[in-house]
Short mmCIF file of C-alpha atoms in Angstrom, two decimals:
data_model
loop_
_atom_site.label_atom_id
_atom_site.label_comp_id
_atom_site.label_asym_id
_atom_site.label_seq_id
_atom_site.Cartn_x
_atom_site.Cartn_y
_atom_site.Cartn_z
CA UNK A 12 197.92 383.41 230.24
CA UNK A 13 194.87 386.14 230.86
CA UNK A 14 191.60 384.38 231.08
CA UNK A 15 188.59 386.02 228.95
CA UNK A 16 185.53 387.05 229.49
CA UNK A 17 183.16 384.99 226.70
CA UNK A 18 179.97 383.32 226.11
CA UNK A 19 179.52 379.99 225.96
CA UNK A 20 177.88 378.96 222.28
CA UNK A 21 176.25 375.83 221.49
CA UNK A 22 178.89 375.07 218.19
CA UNK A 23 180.60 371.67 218.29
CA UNK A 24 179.81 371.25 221.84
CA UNK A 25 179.54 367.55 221.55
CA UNK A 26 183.17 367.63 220.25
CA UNK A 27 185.70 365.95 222.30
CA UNK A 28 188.80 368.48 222.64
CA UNK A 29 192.15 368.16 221.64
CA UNK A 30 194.53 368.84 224.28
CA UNK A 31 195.79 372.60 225.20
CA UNK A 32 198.97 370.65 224.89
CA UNK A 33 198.50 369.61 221.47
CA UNK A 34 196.97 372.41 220.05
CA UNK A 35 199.67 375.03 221.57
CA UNK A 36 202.57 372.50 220.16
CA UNK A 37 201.79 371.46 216.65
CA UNK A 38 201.38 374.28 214.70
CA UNK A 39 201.95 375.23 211.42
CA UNK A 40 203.25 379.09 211.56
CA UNK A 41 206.04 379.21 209.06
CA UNK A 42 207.30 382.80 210.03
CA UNK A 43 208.40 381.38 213.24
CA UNK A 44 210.18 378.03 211.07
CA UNK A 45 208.99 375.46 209.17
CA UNK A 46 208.90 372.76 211.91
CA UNK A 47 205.81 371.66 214.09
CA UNK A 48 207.35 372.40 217.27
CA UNK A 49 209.35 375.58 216.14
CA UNK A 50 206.85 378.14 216.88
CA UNK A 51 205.98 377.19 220.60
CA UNK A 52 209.71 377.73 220.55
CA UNK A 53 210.34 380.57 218.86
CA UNK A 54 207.71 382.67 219.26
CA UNK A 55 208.19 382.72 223.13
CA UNK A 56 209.53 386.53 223.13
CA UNK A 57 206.91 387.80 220.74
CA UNK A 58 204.94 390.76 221.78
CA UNK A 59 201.56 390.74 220.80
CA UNK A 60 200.44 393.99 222.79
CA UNK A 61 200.21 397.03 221.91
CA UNK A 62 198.27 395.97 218.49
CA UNK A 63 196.23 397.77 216.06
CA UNK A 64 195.20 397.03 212.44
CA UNK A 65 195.32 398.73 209.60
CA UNK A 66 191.60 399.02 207.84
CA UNK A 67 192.24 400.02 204.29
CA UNK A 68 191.16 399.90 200.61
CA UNK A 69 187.71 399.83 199.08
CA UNK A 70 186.64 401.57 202.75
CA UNK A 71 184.77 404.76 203.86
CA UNK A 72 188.15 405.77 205.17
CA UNK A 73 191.45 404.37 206.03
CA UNK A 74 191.67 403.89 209.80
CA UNK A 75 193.14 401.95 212.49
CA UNK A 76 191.69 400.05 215.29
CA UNK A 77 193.52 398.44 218.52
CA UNK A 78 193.01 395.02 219.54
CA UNK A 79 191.09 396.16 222.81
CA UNK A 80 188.68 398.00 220.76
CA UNK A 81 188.78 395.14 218.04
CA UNK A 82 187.48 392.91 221.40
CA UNK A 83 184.33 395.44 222.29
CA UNK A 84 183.13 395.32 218.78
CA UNK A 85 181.07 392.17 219.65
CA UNK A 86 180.12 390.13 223.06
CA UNK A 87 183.65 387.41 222.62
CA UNK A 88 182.21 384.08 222.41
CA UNK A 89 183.46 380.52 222.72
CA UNK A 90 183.14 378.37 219.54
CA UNK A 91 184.48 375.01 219.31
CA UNK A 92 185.25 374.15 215.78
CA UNK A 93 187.08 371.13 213.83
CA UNK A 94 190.19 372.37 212.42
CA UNK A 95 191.49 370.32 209.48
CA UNK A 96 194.69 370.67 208.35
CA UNK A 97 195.55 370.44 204.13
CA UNK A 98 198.45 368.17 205.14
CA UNK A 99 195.51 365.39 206.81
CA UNK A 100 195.43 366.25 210.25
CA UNK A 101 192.44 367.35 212.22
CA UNK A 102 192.04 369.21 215.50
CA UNK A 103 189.15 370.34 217.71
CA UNK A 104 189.59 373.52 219.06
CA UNK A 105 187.65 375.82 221.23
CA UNK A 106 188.33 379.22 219.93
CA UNK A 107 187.68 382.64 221.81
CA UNK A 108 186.35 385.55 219.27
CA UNK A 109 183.76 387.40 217.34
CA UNK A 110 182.67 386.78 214.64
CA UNK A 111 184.58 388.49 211.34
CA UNK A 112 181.56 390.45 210.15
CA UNK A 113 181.44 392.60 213.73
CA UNK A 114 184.51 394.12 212.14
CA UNK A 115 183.20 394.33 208.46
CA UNK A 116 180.10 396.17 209.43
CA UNK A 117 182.98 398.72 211.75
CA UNK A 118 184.65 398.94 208.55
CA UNK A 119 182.23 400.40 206.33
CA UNK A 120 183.15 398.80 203.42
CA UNK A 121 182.04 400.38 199.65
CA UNK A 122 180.07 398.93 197.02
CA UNK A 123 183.54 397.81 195.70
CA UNK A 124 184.91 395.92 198.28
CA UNK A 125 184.36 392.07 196.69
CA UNK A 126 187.01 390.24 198.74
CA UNK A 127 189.15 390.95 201.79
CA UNK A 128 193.03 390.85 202.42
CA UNK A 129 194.53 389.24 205.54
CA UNK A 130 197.65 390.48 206.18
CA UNK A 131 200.11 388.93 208.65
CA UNK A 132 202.60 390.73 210.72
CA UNK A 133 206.22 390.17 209.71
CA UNK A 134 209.62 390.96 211.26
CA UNK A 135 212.67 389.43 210.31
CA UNK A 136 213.95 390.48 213.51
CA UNK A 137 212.03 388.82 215.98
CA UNK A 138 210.45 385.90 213.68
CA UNK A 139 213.27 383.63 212.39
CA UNK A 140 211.54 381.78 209.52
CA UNK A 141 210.44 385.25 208.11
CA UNK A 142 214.01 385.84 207.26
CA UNK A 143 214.27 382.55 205.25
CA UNK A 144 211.90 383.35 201.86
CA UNK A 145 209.84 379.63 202.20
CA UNK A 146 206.82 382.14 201.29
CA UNK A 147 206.27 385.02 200.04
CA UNK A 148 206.06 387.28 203.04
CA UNK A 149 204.38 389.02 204.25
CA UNK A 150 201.55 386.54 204.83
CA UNK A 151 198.69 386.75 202.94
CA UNK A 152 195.47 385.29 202.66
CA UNK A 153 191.79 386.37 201.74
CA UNK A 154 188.06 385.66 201.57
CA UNK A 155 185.29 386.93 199.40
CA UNK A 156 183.09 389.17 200.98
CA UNK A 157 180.42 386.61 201.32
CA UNK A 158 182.23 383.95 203.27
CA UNK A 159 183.76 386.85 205.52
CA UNK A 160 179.97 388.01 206.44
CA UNK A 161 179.59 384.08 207.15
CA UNK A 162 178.05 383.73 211.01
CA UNK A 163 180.56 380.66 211.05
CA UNK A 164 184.24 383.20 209.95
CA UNK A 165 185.86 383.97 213.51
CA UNK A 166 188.38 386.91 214.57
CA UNK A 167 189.89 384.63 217.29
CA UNK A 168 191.66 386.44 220.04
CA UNK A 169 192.00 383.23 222.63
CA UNK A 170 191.77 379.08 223.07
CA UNK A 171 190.68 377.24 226.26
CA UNK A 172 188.92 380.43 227.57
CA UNK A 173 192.65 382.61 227.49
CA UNK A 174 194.43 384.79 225.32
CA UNK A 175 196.11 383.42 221.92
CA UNK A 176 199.14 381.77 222.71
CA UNK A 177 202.09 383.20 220.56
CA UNK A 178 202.36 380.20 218.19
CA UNK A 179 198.77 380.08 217.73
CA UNK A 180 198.62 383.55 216.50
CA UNK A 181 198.18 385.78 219.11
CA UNK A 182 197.06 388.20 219.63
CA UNK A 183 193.86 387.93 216.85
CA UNK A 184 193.80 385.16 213.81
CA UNK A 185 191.19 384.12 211.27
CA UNK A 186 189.40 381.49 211.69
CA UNK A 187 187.15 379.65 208.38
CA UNK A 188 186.33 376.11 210.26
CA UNK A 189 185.46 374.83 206.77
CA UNK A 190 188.76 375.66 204.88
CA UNK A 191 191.77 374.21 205.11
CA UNK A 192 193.49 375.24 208.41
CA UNK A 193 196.21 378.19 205.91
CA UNK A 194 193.24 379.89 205.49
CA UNK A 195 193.41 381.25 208.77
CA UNK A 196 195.71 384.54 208.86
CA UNK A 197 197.60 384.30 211.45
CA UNK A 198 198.83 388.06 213.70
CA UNK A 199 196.47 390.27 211.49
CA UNK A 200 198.15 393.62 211.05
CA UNK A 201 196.39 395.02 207.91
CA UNK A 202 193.02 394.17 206.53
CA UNK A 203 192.18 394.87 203.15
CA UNK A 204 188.85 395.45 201.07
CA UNK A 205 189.47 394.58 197.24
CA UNK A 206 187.82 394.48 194.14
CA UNK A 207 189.71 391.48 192.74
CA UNK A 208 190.45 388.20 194.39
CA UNK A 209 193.54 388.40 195.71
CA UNK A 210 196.78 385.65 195.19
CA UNK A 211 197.84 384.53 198.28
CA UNK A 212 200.67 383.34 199.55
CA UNK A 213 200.02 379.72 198.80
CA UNK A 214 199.18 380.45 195.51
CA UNK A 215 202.01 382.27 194.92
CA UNK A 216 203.83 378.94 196.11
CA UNK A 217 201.90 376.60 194.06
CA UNK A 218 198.54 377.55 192.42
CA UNK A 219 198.33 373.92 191.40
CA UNK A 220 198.21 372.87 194.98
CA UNK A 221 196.32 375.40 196.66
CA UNK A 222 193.37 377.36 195.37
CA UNK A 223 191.76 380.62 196.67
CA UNK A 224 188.87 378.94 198.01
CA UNK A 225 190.48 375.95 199.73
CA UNK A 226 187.39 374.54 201.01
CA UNK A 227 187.74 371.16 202.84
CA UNK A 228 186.23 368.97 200.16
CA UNK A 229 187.42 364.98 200.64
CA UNK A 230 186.18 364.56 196.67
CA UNK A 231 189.36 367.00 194.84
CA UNK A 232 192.45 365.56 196.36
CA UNK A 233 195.79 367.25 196.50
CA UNK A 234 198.85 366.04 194.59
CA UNK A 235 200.42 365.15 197.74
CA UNK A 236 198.22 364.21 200.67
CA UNK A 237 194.85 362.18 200.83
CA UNK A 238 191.94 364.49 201.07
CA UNK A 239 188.87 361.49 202.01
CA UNK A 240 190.41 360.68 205.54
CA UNK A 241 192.32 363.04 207.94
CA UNK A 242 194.01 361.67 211.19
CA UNK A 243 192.69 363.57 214.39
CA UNK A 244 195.72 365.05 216.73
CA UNK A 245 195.69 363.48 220.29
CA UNK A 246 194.00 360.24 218.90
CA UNK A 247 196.39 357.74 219.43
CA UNK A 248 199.41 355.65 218.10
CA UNK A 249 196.46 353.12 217.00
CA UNK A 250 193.41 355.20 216.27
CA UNK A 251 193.72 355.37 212.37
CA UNK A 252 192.23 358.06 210.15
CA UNK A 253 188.19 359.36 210.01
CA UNK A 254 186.51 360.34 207.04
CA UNK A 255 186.51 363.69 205.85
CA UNK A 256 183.27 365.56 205.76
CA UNK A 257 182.32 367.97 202.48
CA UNK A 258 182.80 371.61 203.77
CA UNK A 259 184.56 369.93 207.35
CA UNK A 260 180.95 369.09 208.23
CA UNK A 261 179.81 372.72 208.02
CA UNK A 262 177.00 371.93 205.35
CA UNK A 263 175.52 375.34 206.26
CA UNK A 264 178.34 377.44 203.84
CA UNK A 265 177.02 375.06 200.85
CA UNK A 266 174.87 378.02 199.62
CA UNK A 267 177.94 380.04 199.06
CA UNK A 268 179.11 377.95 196.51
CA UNK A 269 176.23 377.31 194.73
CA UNK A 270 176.09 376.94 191.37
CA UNK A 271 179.84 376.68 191.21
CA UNK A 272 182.90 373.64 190.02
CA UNK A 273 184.40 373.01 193.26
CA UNK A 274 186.56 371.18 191.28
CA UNK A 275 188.08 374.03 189.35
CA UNK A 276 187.61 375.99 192.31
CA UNK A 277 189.23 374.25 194.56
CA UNK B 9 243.58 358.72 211.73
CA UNK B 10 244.23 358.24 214.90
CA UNK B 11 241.20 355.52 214.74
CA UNK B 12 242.56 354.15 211.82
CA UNK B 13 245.39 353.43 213.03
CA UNK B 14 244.46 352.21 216.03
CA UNK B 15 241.99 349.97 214.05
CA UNK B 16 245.02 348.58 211.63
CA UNK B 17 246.74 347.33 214.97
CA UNK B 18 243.63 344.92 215.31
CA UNK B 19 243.56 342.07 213.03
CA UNK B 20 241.37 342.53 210.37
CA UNK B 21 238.76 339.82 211.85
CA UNK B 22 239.13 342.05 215.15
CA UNK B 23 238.07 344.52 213.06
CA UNK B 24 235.50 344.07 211.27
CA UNK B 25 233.73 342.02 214.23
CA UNK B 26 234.02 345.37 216.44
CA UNK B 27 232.94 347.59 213.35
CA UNK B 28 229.80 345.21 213.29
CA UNK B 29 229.38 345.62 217.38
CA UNK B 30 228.80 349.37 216.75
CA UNK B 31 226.67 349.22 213.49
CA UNK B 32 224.36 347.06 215.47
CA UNK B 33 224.03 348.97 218.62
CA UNK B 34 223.82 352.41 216.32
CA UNK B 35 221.12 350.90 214.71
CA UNK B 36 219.09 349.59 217.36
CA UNK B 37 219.27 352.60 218.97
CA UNK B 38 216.52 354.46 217.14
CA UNK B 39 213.82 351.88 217.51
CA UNK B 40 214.78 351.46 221.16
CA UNK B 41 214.00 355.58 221.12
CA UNK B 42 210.70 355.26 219.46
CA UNK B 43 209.63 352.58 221.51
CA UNK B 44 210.59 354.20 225.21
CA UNK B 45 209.22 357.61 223.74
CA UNK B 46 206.04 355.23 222.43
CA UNK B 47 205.54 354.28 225.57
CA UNK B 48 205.89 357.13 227.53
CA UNK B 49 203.98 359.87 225.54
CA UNK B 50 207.24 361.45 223.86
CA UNK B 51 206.04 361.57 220.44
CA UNK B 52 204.36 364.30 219.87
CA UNK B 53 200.91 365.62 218.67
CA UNK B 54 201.31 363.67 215.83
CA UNK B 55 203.02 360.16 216.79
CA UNK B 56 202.18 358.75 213.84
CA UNK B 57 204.17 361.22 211.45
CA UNK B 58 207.12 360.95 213.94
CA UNK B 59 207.30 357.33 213.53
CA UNK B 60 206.93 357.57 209.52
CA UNK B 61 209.44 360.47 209.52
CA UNK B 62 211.78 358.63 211.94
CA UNK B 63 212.25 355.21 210.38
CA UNK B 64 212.40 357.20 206.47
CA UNK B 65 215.22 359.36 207.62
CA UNK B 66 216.75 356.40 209.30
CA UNK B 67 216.44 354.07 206.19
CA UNK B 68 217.60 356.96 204.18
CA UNK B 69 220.95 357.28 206.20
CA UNK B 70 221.72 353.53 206.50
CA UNK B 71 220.92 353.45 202.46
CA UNK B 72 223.78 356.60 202.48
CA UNK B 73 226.19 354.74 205.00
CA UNK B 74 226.17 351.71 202.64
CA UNK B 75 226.99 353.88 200.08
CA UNK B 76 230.19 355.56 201.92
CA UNK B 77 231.23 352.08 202.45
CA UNK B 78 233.24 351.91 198.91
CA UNK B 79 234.71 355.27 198.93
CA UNK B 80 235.74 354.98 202.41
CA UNK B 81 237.43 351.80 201.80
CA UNK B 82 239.09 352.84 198.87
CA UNK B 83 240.49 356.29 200.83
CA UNK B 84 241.67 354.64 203.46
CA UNK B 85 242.87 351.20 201.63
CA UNK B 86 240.91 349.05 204.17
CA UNK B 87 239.96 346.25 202.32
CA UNK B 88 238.38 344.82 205.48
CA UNK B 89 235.75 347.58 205.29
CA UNK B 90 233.80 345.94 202.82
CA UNK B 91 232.33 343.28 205.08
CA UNK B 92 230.15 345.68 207.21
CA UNK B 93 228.55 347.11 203.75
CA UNK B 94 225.72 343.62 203.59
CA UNK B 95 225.19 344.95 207.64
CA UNK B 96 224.50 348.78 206.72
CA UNK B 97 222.41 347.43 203.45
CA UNK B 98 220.12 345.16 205.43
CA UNK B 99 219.62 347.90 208.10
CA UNK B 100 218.03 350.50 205.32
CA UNK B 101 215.83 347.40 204.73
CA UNK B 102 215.01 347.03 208.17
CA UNK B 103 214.31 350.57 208.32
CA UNK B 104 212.66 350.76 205.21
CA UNK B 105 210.13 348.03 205.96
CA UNK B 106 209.30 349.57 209.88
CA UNK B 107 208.55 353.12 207.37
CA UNK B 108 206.13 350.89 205.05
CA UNK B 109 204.63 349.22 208.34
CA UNK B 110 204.16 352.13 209.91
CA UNK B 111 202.55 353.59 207.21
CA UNK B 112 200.20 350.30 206.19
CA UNK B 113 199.44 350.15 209.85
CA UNK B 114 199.62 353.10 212.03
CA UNK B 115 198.64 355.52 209.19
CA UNK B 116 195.68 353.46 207.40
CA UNK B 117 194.76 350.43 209.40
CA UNK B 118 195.33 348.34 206.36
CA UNK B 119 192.55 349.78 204.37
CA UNK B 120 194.16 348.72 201.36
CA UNK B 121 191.57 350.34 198.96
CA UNK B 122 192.83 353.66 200.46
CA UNK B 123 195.91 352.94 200.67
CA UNK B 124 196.28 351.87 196.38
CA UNK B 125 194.55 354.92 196.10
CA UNK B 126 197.41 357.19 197.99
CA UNK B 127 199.70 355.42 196.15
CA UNK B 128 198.42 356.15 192.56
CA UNK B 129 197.09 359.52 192.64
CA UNK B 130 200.43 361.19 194.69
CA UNK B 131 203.89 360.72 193.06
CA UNK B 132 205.44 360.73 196.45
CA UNK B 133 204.35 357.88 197.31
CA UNK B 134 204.69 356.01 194.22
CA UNK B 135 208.21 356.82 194.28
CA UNK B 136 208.61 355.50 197.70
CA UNK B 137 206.65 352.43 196.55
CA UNK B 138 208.63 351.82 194.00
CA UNK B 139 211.96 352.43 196.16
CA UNK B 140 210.74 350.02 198.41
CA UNK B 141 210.00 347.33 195.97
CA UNK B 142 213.48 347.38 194.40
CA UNK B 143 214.71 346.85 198.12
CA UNK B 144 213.18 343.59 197.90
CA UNK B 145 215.82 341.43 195.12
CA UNK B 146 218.88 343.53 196.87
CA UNK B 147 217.65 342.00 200.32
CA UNK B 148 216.98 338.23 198.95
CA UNK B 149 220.36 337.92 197.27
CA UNK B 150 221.91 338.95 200.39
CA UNK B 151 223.73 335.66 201.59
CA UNK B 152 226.69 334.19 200.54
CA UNK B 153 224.97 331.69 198.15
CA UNK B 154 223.09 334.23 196.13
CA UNK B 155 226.45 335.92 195.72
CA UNK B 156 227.90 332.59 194.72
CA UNK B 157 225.54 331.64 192.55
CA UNK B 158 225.13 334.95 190.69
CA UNK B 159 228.69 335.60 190.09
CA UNK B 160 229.05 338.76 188.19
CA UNK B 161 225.12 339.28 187.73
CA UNK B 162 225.41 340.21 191.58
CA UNK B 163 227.47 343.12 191.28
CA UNK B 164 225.12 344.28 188.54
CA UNK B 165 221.68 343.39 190.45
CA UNK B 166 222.98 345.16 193.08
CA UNK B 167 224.15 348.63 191.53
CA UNK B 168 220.14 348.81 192.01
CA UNK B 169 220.43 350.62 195.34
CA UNK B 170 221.20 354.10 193.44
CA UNK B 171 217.74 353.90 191.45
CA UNK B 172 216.70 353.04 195.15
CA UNK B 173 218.76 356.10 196.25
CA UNK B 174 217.51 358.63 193.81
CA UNK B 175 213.75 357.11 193.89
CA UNK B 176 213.62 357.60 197.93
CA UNK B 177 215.42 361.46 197.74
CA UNK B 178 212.67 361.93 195.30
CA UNK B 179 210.05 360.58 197.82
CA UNK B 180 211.65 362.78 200.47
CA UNK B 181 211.98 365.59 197.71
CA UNK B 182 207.70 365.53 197.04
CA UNK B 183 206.84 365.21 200.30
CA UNK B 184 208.61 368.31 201.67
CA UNK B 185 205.97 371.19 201.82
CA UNK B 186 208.01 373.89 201.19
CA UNK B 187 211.23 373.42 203.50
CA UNK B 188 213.42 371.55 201.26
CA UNK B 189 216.44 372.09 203.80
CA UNK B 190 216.77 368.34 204.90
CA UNK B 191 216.30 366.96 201.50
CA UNK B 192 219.24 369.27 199.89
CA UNK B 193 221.48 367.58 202.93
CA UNK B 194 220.20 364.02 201.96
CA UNK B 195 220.86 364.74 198.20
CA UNK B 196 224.29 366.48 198.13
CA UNK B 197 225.58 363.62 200.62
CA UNK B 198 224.21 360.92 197.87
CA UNK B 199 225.83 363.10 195.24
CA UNK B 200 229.20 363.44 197.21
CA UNK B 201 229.12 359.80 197.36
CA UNK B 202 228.34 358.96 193.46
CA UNK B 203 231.32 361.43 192.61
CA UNK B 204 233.63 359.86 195.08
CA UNK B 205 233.67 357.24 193.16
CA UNK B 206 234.65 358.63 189.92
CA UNK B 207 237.52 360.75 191.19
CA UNK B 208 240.65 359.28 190.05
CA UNK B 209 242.65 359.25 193.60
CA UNK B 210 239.88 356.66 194.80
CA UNK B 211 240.91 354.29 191.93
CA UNK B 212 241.85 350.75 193.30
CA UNK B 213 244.94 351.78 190.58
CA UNK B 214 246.68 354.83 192.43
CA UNK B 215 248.80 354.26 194.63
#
């Protein structure tokens, strides 16, 4: 794959990796199936180039901007975050982006825009679990405008210092390293600015399981998996599970919530 | 048929002895996988959830095999058949207790207050403890003198394994994100099975 050109950034830099192997081979990207290893598989013919995205809604203007201007928005930096999974798997991961709110500001946004849709491409004809309706496709995902203007919320558009592989979402994802790892739109083709908060696909699926916010929180658990402990990939047969941390560790998006039942808003 | 036949030319000693050869092999053949793929870093990102998924599907399909084991017998009017069913039912224990170890173990290092926890607050696993639990009589009165010395209360202890059946398809059922492809397959086998036995050709009573 093309190496970047990025800065190196002090976050999570006392993080011990997980593998390129591991983090290009266990992924959760149900448009190419619903198995881990299916989309290293299947998404080996995707095309991620040429790519724009769509700016629209509560915006100055409509308008479209390509993936090479998308990367000269902002000096692309490398940020290694913890990735945890809803399902109770962890990863370490070092990303390749800028951060979210390079685009915002591009954007111009209006006094209306409150939250922001992610929209993920989708083709039945060249992604094989987007012809099967597991979800409600297309993709979709959002953030209120606060945690999008978060320093932490990354458009990443590579891993280990190259471009997005396919299955990881090439060629630019979101990336909110204290949500649960579906918050992160994967192949962005249309940003949104709303004035309500949108229903995403996983609420569509089951509001009861997973909330707009979906911040990593070990204290609400989920009605299937364990939400105190997560197992990190690349660990070991033996290694057990680690404690999960409030917010995946990321006390500094606390403020955001303040004054709000994480709870209820789970 | 040709098998069949083949297989009625043997005695039905010869038969049932070979029958048990290739259970036994079949089965061992799965942990022998996990352990070489153990061993030689074949098991993914996750080796953990390979081994729990692994040795639930496998308990799963010995616990449908076991099942098959009347209908088939009654198709084919192989009375013989019947002695390999105690082989397939002690194999979904087998498999059933490497799941629960692997879970106890690999998954939470026997931190038992975690693990009462998983089991109470998520159905799934409830169900699958409970599934498990019911294993437990089935795989003690397993011998010939439990089946002696229950008589007719064996026959009824025993028609146990289809709450087993229906608890672990739920277990499968809860646990599937969204994807519910492999438990439909699971379920519609068990169901095939149930109603095989109610159809009237399968009656000991035909001819």
């Amino acid at each position: 794959a093309q190496t970047l050109d990025f800065q190196k950034t002090a976050y999570g830099k006392d993080e011990k990796l997980t593998s390129y192997e591991d983090v290009t081979s266990y992924n959760n990207y149900y448009e190419f199936g619903t198995g881990k290893e299916d989309p290293a598989r299947e998404a080996v013919l995707f095309k991620p180039t040429p790519w724009t995205i769509k700016i629209e809604g509560a915006v100055k203007q409509n308008k479209t901007i390509s993936i090479e201007q998308l990367m000269k928005l902002a000096p692309l930096e490398e940020r290694i975050y913890r990735m945890r999974c809803v399902e109770g798997w962890s990863m370490v991961i070092p990303w390749v982006g800028l951060p979210l709110k390079a685009l915002v500001d591009w954007a111009q946004p209006t006094g209306n825009a409150k939250y922001i849709e992610f929209v993920s491409y989708n083709d039945p004809r060249h992604m094989p679990g987007a012809r099967i309706p597991v979800l409600d496709w297309p993709y979709l995902e959002g953030l209120r405008m606060d945690e999008a203007m978060q320093p932490l919320t990354l458009l990443a558009v590579g891993l280990y210092g190259k471009v997005l592989p396919n299955q990881n979402g090439a060629p630019v994802r979101l990336v909110v390293p204290w949500k649960y790892g579906f918050k992160g739109a994967k192949a962005i083709s249309t940003i949104r600015f709303v004035e309500q908060m949108p229903r995403t696909s996983w609420m569509k699926a089951s509001a009861r399981e997973y909330g707009f916010y979906a911040n990593v929180n070990p204290a609400v658990d989920h009605p299937r998996w364990t939400q105190s402990s997560e197992k990190r990939i690349g660990a070991g047969v033996f290694a057990g599970r680690i404690k999960t941390k409030m917010f995946n560790g990321y006390d500094e998006v606390g403020q955001l919530y303040a004054g709000m039942d994480l709870q209820k808003n789970f | 048929m040709t098998v069949l036949q083949w297989a009625s030319a043997w005695s039905a000693k010869q038969s049932i002895y070979a029958l048990k050869c290739v259970i036994w092999v079949g089965a061992l053949i799965p942990i022998c996988r996990l352990v070489y793929l153990g061993f030689n870093d074949g098991l993914g990102a996750n080796p953990v959830e390979f081994i729990e998924r692994s040795t639930g599907s496998w308990a799963l399909i010995f616990l449908l095999l076991s099942l098959g084991v009347t209908p088939l017998k009654l198709l084919t009017q192989q009375a013989w058949l019947i002695a390999v069913r105690r082989l397939l039912g002690l194999w979904m224990f087998a498999y059933a207790v490497l799941h629960v170890t692997s879970y106890v173990w690999l998954d939470y290092q026997f931190d038992w207050l975690d693990i009462v926890k998983d089991i109470v607050k998520h159905p799934y696993v409830l169900v699958g403890a409970a599934a498990l639990l019911l294993t437990l009589p089935l795989a003690a009165t397993s011998n010939q003198r439990a089946i002696r010395a229950l008589k007719q209360r064996w026959k009824r202890l025993h028609k146990i394994v289809y709450v087993i059946g229906i608890l672990a398809l739920l277990h499968f059922w809860w646990l599937v994100k969204k994807d519910v492809t492999e438990p439909v397959i699971y379920s519609v086998v068990f169901a095939m099975l149930i109603a095989l036995r109610w159809l009237p050709l399968t009656k000991k009573t035909s001819k």
